[in-house]
XYZ file of C-alpha atoms in Angstrom:
468
model
C 8.586 -44.613 -5.903
C 8.675 -43.683 -1.971
C 10.780 -41.255 -0.931
C 13.301 -41.397 1.641
C 12.288 -39.682 5.146
C 14.874 -37.603 6.706
C 14.743 -36.258 10.127
C 16.929 -33.544 11.048
C 17.295 -31.055 14.242
C 18.580 -27.833 14.340
C 20.406 -27.041 17.542
C 22.934 -24.176 19.129
C 22.990 -21.396 21.088
C 20.609 -18.799 22.057
C 19.906 -16.222 19.031
C 22.004 -18.444 16.663
C 19.264 -18.012 14.307
C 17.892 -21.687 14.019
C 13.886 -20.742 13.680
C 15.056 -18.125 10.940
C 16.908 -20.801 9.172
C 13.891 -23.194 9.254
C 11.805 -20.435 7.855
C 14.100 -19.471 5.153
C 14.171 -23.010 4.276
C 10.922 -23.256 3.808
C 10.286 -20.566 2.166
C 13.002 -20.680 -0.531
C 11.719 -24.141 -0.962
C 7.979 -22.972 -1.719
C 6.903 -25.112 1.104
C 4.429 -22.641 2.461
C 0.611 -22.001 1.440
C 0.014 -18.721 0.375
C -2.494 -17.964 3.792
C 0.891 -18.504 5.311
C 2.503 -16.279 3.665
C -0.015 -13.498 3.645
C -0.276 -14.302 7.913
C 3.860 -13.725 8.036
C 3.600 -10.447 6.043
C 1.327 -9.406 8.868
C 2.941 -11.211 11.846
C 6.427 -9.636 10.443
C 4.800 -5.752 10.669
C 3.585 -6.336 14.165
C 5.989 -8.528 15.725
C 8.974 -9.117 13.579
C 12.757 -8.142 14.620
C 13.902 -7.240 10.831
C 12.317 -3.951 10.173
C 10.227 -4.317 6.797
C 11.622 -7.380 6.118
C 10.354 -10.558 6.491
C 10.960 -12.239 10.069
C 10.979 -15.990 8.707
C 11.432 -17.105 12.793
C 7.823 -16.124 12.712
C 6.852 -19.540 10.617
C 8.231 -21.834 13.716
C 7.933 -19.652 16.601
C 4.080 -20.283 17.165
C 3.402 -19.604 21.021
C 2.701 -15.942 21.969
C 5.382 -16.287 24.683
C 7.857 -17.194 22.066
C 6.873 -14.060 20.061
C 7.088 -11.631 22.591
C 10.587 -12.934 23.586
C 11.626 -13.648 20.104
C 12.905 -17.066 21.635
C 12.240 -20.380 21.320
C 10.538 -22.591 23.760
C 8.895 -25.500 22.732
C 9.979 -28.076 20.155
C 8.325 -27.271 16.402
C 8.174 -29.679 13.544
C 7.696 -28.896 10.268
C 7.512 -30.702 7.071
C 8.711 -30.217 3.432
C 9.383 -32.304 0.609
C 12.036 -32.384 -2.291
C 12.549 -34.742 -5.854
C 14.839 -36.341 -3.329
C 13.292 -36.984 0.591
C 10.845 -35.755 2.666
C 11.793 -33.760 5.198
C 10.656 -33.705 8.889
C 12.603 -30.344 10.766
C 13.066 -30.587 14.723
C 13.390 -26.585 15.585
C 14.850 -26.622 19.217
C 15.208 -23.940 22.227
C 18.706 -22.816 22.361
C 18.412 -21.811 26.003
C 19.798 -24.142 28.695
C 16.642 -24.259 31.290
C 14.937 -25.911 27.681
C 17.438 -28.572 27.235
C 14.880 -31.273 27.966
C 13.340 -29.925 24.429
C 16.063 -30.069 22.651
C 16.863 -33.582 23.955
C 13.397 -34.380 22.461
C 13.910 -33.473 19.170
C 17.305 -34.799 18.808
C 16.073 -38.503 20.065
C 14.471 -39.018 16.473
C 17.017 -37.116 14.358
C 18.989 -38.550 11.803
C 21.217 -35.362 10.862
C 21.986 -32.167 12.703
C 22.734 -28.842 12.135
C 24.706 -27.067 14.848
C 24.318 -23.515 14.363
C 27.242 -21.205 15.155
C 26.543 -17.350 15.271
C 29.764 -16.346 13.335
C 29.922 -13.032 15.694
C 30.438 -15.404 18.730
C 31.971 -18.210 18.180
C 31.766 -21.339 20.427
C 29.646 -21.124 23.509
C 28.632 -23.420 26.141
C 25.493 -24.522 24.245
C 27.283 -25.170 21.510
C 28.801 -27.844 23.242
C 26.565 -29.143 25.179
C 23.896 -29.565 22.254
C 26.880 -31.310 20.292
C 27.309 -33.605 23.160
C 23.615 -34.406 23.286
C 23.157 -34.983 19.875
C 26.130 -37.423 19.572
C 24.742 -39.124 22.926
C 21.301 -39.791 21.180
C 22.887 -41.525 18.433
C 23.428 -38.892 15.592
C 26.380 -39.485 13.562
C 25.668 -36.478 10.648
C 26.757 -33.317 11.789
C 26.505 -30.015 9.666
C 28.359 -26.878 11.118
C 26.313 -24.164 9.687
C 28.444 -20.792 10.569
C 25.303 -18.701 10.668
C 25.516 -14.927 10.120
C 27.753 -14.576 7.779
C 26.941 -11.100 6.619
C 27.556 -9.915 9.632
C 31.218 -10.412 9.348
C 31.290 -9.378 5.710
C 31.586 -13.108 4.563
C 34.725 -13.380 5.846
C 36.697 -16.462 5.209
C 39.207 -16.213 7.798
C 36.683 -16.019 10.300
C 34.829 -19.482 9.108
C 38.163 -21.172 9.299
C 38.785 -20.046 12.346
C 35.551 -21.096 13.926
C 35.802 -24.812 11.875
C 39.494 -24.785 13.318
C 38.009 -24.200 17.138
C 35.216 -26.709 16.542
C 37.224 -29.535 15.430
C 39.875 -29.076 18.020
C 37.723 -28.417 21.191
C 34.680 -30.495 20.309
C 34.924 -33.020 17.450
C 38.253 -34.485 18.547
C 36.601 -35.259 22.175
C 33.314 -36.644 20.949
C 35.098 -39.540 18.685
C 35.787 -40.504 15.217
C 32.382 -41.906 14.512
C 30.809 -38.589 13.631
C 30.784 -37.496 9.592
C 31.111 -33.619 10.047
C 29.861 -30.982 7.009
C 30.670 -27.344 7.581
C 29.252 -24.784 5.756
C 28.910 -21.082 5.680
C 25.283 -19.529 5.651
C 23.035 -16.465 6.401
C 19.738 -17.549 7.362
C 18.388 -14.203 6.995
C 19.624 -13.026 3.775
C 19.327 -16.873 2.356
C 23.071 -17.289 1.421
C 23.804 -20.998 1.055
C 20.318 -22.217 1.806
C 18.799 -23.799 -0.910
C 21.370 -21.812 -3.872
C 25.062 -21.153 -3.870
C 25.675 -17.943 -2.851
C 28.084 -15.346 -4.882
C 28.986 -13.755 -1.356
C 30.481 -16.711 -0.372
C 32.341 -17.829 -3.790
C 35.628 -19.016 -1.630
C 33.359 -21.652 -0.299
C 33.461 -24.739 -2.636
C 31.160 -27.279 -1.081
C 27.466 -27.402 -1.526
C 24.552 -25.669 -0.270
C 22.664 -26.371 2.722
C 19.846 -28.258 0.997
C 22.188 -29.970 -1.370
C 23.621 -31.641 1.832
C 20.361 -32.588 3.396
C 19.325 -33.970 0.173
C 22.487 -36.272 -0.213
C 23.699 -37.073 3.008
C 23.459 -41.105 3.176
C 21.494 -42.133 6.407
C 22.182 -44.918 8.465
C 19.146 -46.966 7.408
C 19.398 -50.445 6.800
C 21.212 -51.429 10.163
C 17.786 -51.900 11.839
C 16.575 -53.798 8.927
C 19.897 -56.274 9.638
C 19.660 -56.625 13.207
C 17.776 -59.689 14.726
C 13.819 -59.250 15.255
C 12.498 -57.825 17.848
C 8.994 -56.842 18.603
C 7.968 -54.782 22.052
C 4.650 -55.845 23.009
C 2.516 -52.373 23.682
C -1.140 -54.540 23.707
C -2.361 -57.476 24.048
C -5.820 -57.791 21.690
C -8.232 -60.220 22.660
C -11.721 -59.301 22.007
C -13.062 -62.869 22.365
C -11.654 -66.334 23.453
C -10.941 -67.262 19.536
C -8.659 -64.671 19.198
C -5.386 -62.908 20.830
C -2.794 -61.067 19.074
C -0.050 -59.488 20.348
C 0.615 -55.705 18.866
C 3.674 -53.261 18.644
C 5.788 -51.722 16.546
C 9.056 -53.989 15.198
C 11.856 -52.190 17.130
C 14.226 -54.424 14.296
C 14.841 -56.741 11.813
C 11.984 -58.942 10.329
C 9.818 -61.718 10.849
C 7.679 -64.059 8.767
C 5.250 -66.827 9.100
C 6.476 -69.878 10.445
C 9.509 -68.207 12.617
C 10.623 -69.600 16.023
C 10.476 -66.749 18.422
C 11.329 -66.518 22.357
C 9.071 -63.849 24.386
C 11.143 -62.423 26.460
C 11.548 -62.151 29.784
C 9.994 -65.418 30.483
C 12.157 -67.549 27.541
C 9.070 -69.719 26.115
C 9.594 -70.662 22.599
C 7.043 -71.056 19.809
C 6.308 -69.977 16.416
C 4.569 -66.871 14.099
C 1.009 -68.273 13.280
C -0.241 -64.917 11.616
C 0.984 -61.465 11.102
C -1.716 -59.021 10.515
C -0.755 -55.410 9.375
C -2.102 -52.283 10.832
C -5.005 -51.772 7.932
C -6.037 -55.095 9.278
C -4.585 -57.441 6.467
C -2.472 -60.340 6.530
C 0.717 -60.258 5.910
C 3.546 -63.254 5.140
C 6.624 -60.811 6.764
C 7.168 -57.686 8.589
C 9.856 -55.574 8.803
C 11.202 -52.724 11.111
C 9.475 -49.670 11.422
C 5.987 -51.629 10.990
C 3.053 -51.674 13.518
C 1.781 -55.213 13.577
C -0.250 -57.818 15.551
C 0.850 -61.353 15.876
C -0.334 -64.634 16.723
C 1.687 -67.189 17.857
C 1.187 -71.062 17.471
C 0.884 -71.894 21.222
C -0.836 -70.425 24.055
C 1.949 -68.340 25.709
C 1.654 -65.955 28.982
C 2.670 -62.722 27.218
C 2.120 -58.868 28.415
C 2.458 -55.517 27.966
C 6.383 -55.397 28.434
C 7.290 -58.598 27.140
C 9.397 -58.674 23.987
C 8.859 -61.110 21.251
C 12.258 -61.670 19.201
C 13.881 -64.145 17.243
C 15.815 -67.162 18.842
C 19.360 -65.576 17.406
C 18.162 -61.751 19.601
C 21.093 -59.996 21.315
C 19.078 -58.767 23.943
C 19.770 -59.410 27.775
C 17.423 -60.189 30.615
C 18.764 -58.020 33.841
C 17.602 -55.747 36.248
C 21.364 -53.730 36.584
C 22.804 -51.557 33.773
C 24.636 -48.368 33.572
C 23.417 -45.672 31.581
C 23.798 -42.089 30.760
C 21.523 -40.002 31.946
C 20.351 -36.173 31.264
C 18.357 -34.713 34.339
C 15.610 -32.913 33.488
C 15.171 -32.619 37.381
C 17.506 -33.121 40.251
C 18.126 -36.832 40.946
C 19.344 -38.858 43.918
C 20.810 -41.984 44.159
C 19.010 -44.308 46.476
C 15.768 -42.449 45.717
C 13.030 -44.527 44.401
C 11.755 -43.520 40.830
C 9.787 -45.456 37.739
C 11.303 -46.006 34.782
C 10.014 -46.567 31.004
C 11.484 -48.407 28.399
C 9.688 -49.514 25.875
C 6.438 -50.525 27.343
C 7.915 -51.594 30.480
C 7.121 -49.541 33.637
C 8.822 -50.474 36.715
C 10.391 -49.235 40.088
C 13.797 -47.951 39.830
C 16.925 -46.760 41.892
C 19.899 -44.793 40.816
C 22.809 -46.985 42.710
C 25.743 -44.901 41.965
C 26.893 -41.850 39.792
C 30.169 -42.980 38.214
C 30.895 -39.445 36.794
C 29.130 -36.285 35.518
C 30.253 -34.851 32.175
C 31.217 -31.189 32.270
C 30.226 -30.163 29.265
C 32.827 -27.020 28.765
C 36.160 -29.332 29.067
C 34.310 -32.727 28.066
C 35.972 -33.824 31.697
C 34.309 -36.783 33.542
C 33.682 -34.698 37.325
C 32.628 -37.091 40.436
C 29.524 -36.113 42.205
C 26.949 -37.184 44.776
C 23.663 -35.874 43.091
C 22.481 -34.720 39.501
C 21.229 -31.021 39.200
C 19.144 -29.946 36.279
C 20.748 -30.283 33.029
C 24.017 -32.132 34.085
C 24.890 -35.374 31.841
C 26.412 -38.137 33.858
C 26.590 -41.894 33.869
C 24.946 -43.799 36.801
C 24.454 -47.551 37.408
C 20.634 -48.150 37.932
C 18.869 -51.214 39.080
C 15.229 -51.729 38.247
C 12.767 -53.958 40.370
C 12.152 -56.671 38.182
C 14.577 -58.358 35.048
C 13.485 -57.161 31.870
C 14.795 -57.356 28.371
C 17.401 -54.566 27.238
C 19.822 -53.606 24.422
C 22.689 -51.117 24.561
C 21.323 -47.841 22.708
C 23.957 -47.695 20.287
C 22.426 -51.158 18.887
C 18.943 -50.557 19.422
C 17.569 -47.051 20.352
C 14.098 -48.462 21.282
C 15.459 -51.191 23.746
C 18.083 -48.812 25.099
C 16.642 -45.675 25.674
C 14.237 -44.764 28.689
C 12.678 -41.888 30.892
C 12.853 -41.384 34.587
C 9.348 -40.496 36.228
C 8.345 -39.327 39.729
C 6.224 -42.105 40.862
C 3.961 -39.310 42.691
C 3.751 -36.607 40.183
C 4.332 -38.352 36.918
C 6.853 -35.801 36.277
C 9.679 -36.471 33.532
C 12.784 -36.247 35.468
C 15.165 -37.590 33.429
C 16.345 -39.187 30.212
C 18.700 -42.282 29.567
C 20.666 -44.099 27.404
C 22.013 -47.697 28.322
C 25.651 -47.895 27.286
C 26.433 -50.966 29.145
C 24.350 -54.044 30.081
C 25.458 -55.458 33.771
C 24.745 -58.863 35.285
C 21.657 -58.441 37.415
C 21.531 -57.886 41.473
C 19.689 -59.703 43.831
C 17.486 -57.193 45.100
C 15.585 -59.413 47.835
C 12.791 -57.187 46.832
C 9.371 -58.414 46.052
C 7.634 -57.666 42.902
C 6.845 -54.435 42.498
C 3.456 -52.635 42.042
C 3.298 -48.808 40.943
C 0.529 -48.015 43.173
C 2.251 -49.312 46.482
C 3.546 -47.413 49.286
C 7.400 -46.439 49.495
C 7.123 -48.795 52.581
C 6.768 -51.791 50.560
C 10.491 -51.074 49.098
C 12.007 -50.961 52.273
C 15.133 -52.836 53.174
C 16.872 -53.728 56.255
C 19.889 -51.953 56.614
C 21.999 -53.300 59.129
C 24.437 -50.382 59.322
C 21.743 -47.704 59.743
C 20.390 -46.810 63.288
C 16.245 -46.025 62.921
C 14.275 -43.758 65.259
C 11.357 -45.387 67.570
C 9.166 -43.786 64.964
C 10.707 -45.408 62.077
C 10.386 -48.779 64.189
C 7.116 -48.313 65.415
C 5.676 -47.843 61.648
C 7.825 -50.416 60.202
C 5.680 -52.720 62.727
C 2.563 -51.203 62.168
C 2.709 -51.876 58.598
C 4.036 -55.445 58.896
C 1.210 -56.348 61.038
C -1.580 -54.480 59.081
C -0.137 -54.593 55.504
C 1.519 -57.819 54.750
C 0.864 -57.721 51.454
C 3.090 -54.942 50.734
C 6.035 -57.486 51.522
C 7.973 -54.930 54.415
C 10.663 -56.085 55.658
C 11.685 -55.674 59.912
C 14.142 -53.214 60.722
């Protein structure tokens, strides 16, 4: 029987014990090899922070700069199995400057373990990380109050932190979160794999038991309509053409009628080929497949093959929650990558910026690093999209600097809007900025700008530059 895969993330503020928790979990479940244990003992003596004891954080923090500073910088993935499930752990940094790495780890997680230092209580990063994992669609929270050994395993202190989290964070995030509160000591191993006598007043399950038994929302993707974003067109010769990608949702079978978006061509599935090059009668969500169609259709990378009852919308305008990894400005030209679509885009407006301490909406004219805001965006060609809450693949995107290729932000579509007629030519990602200049009757142009515009129109008509 195939074991269910559970992906979870550890997050929280700096020094809340995230890496130590994962190291302890791996150690107590005997998921580390003898050579790793020998290396851990050696490293604990040379680099550890726990005296003669093992420093479990060193099992996860592998970068030299992480070990020198005793912090987590990059996302570290670890794997272990129990009799019930296979687990993929994402250990993420707590520092504000590495929020982008934390968001990366949360984007594929089913469960979020939010650590809170029992000595410090709720901090700004606790609120920021809680908001981000909820924004990324994680609905199962385990709020682990760590370092209980430092407060003499106080029940009243634990309950005070739980009350503060419920009233100041959970109530603000909404009622779609299933939250579990657990007191632990990652360093001492209390309530990690087994129940602890030091916390006899706690009547709940251990952390590992919770991870094994939380019901994951794995059925919704399979029940949705079939969507296959096309990643690659496989045409080795004139007798064969297949469209390759990973099924984003739903299932398909031979003979199913499908529609190609955005061109709206209709045809049927003639052949399904799995990743091991064998033919199949049907395919399900998560499978990587190649599909051959009955008719000759114009299908390119970035297009979508979907069932006729799909809920996708083809548009060039939508609202999205954006996490800024770098400064972002409205009306500046960027690239966005959504599924396998890469196209030009602009932030038309910033509807509001979220204050992570109070969860209030603030006005903003630009975004700074780590800001979280709702924005309205327009892309330069209509593309198939869906709200992130319904389909993560078709509702998530990244914002890219068109010159440096740096990732500037991540976005989750929250509302699909009607297309805006942009009156712009088809976008070429290699075209200069001037190809996207539009006449603005309310702007006074300098003589240099007018001369440059005339020069471009005269010498590079293929850029489609408009007269100003």
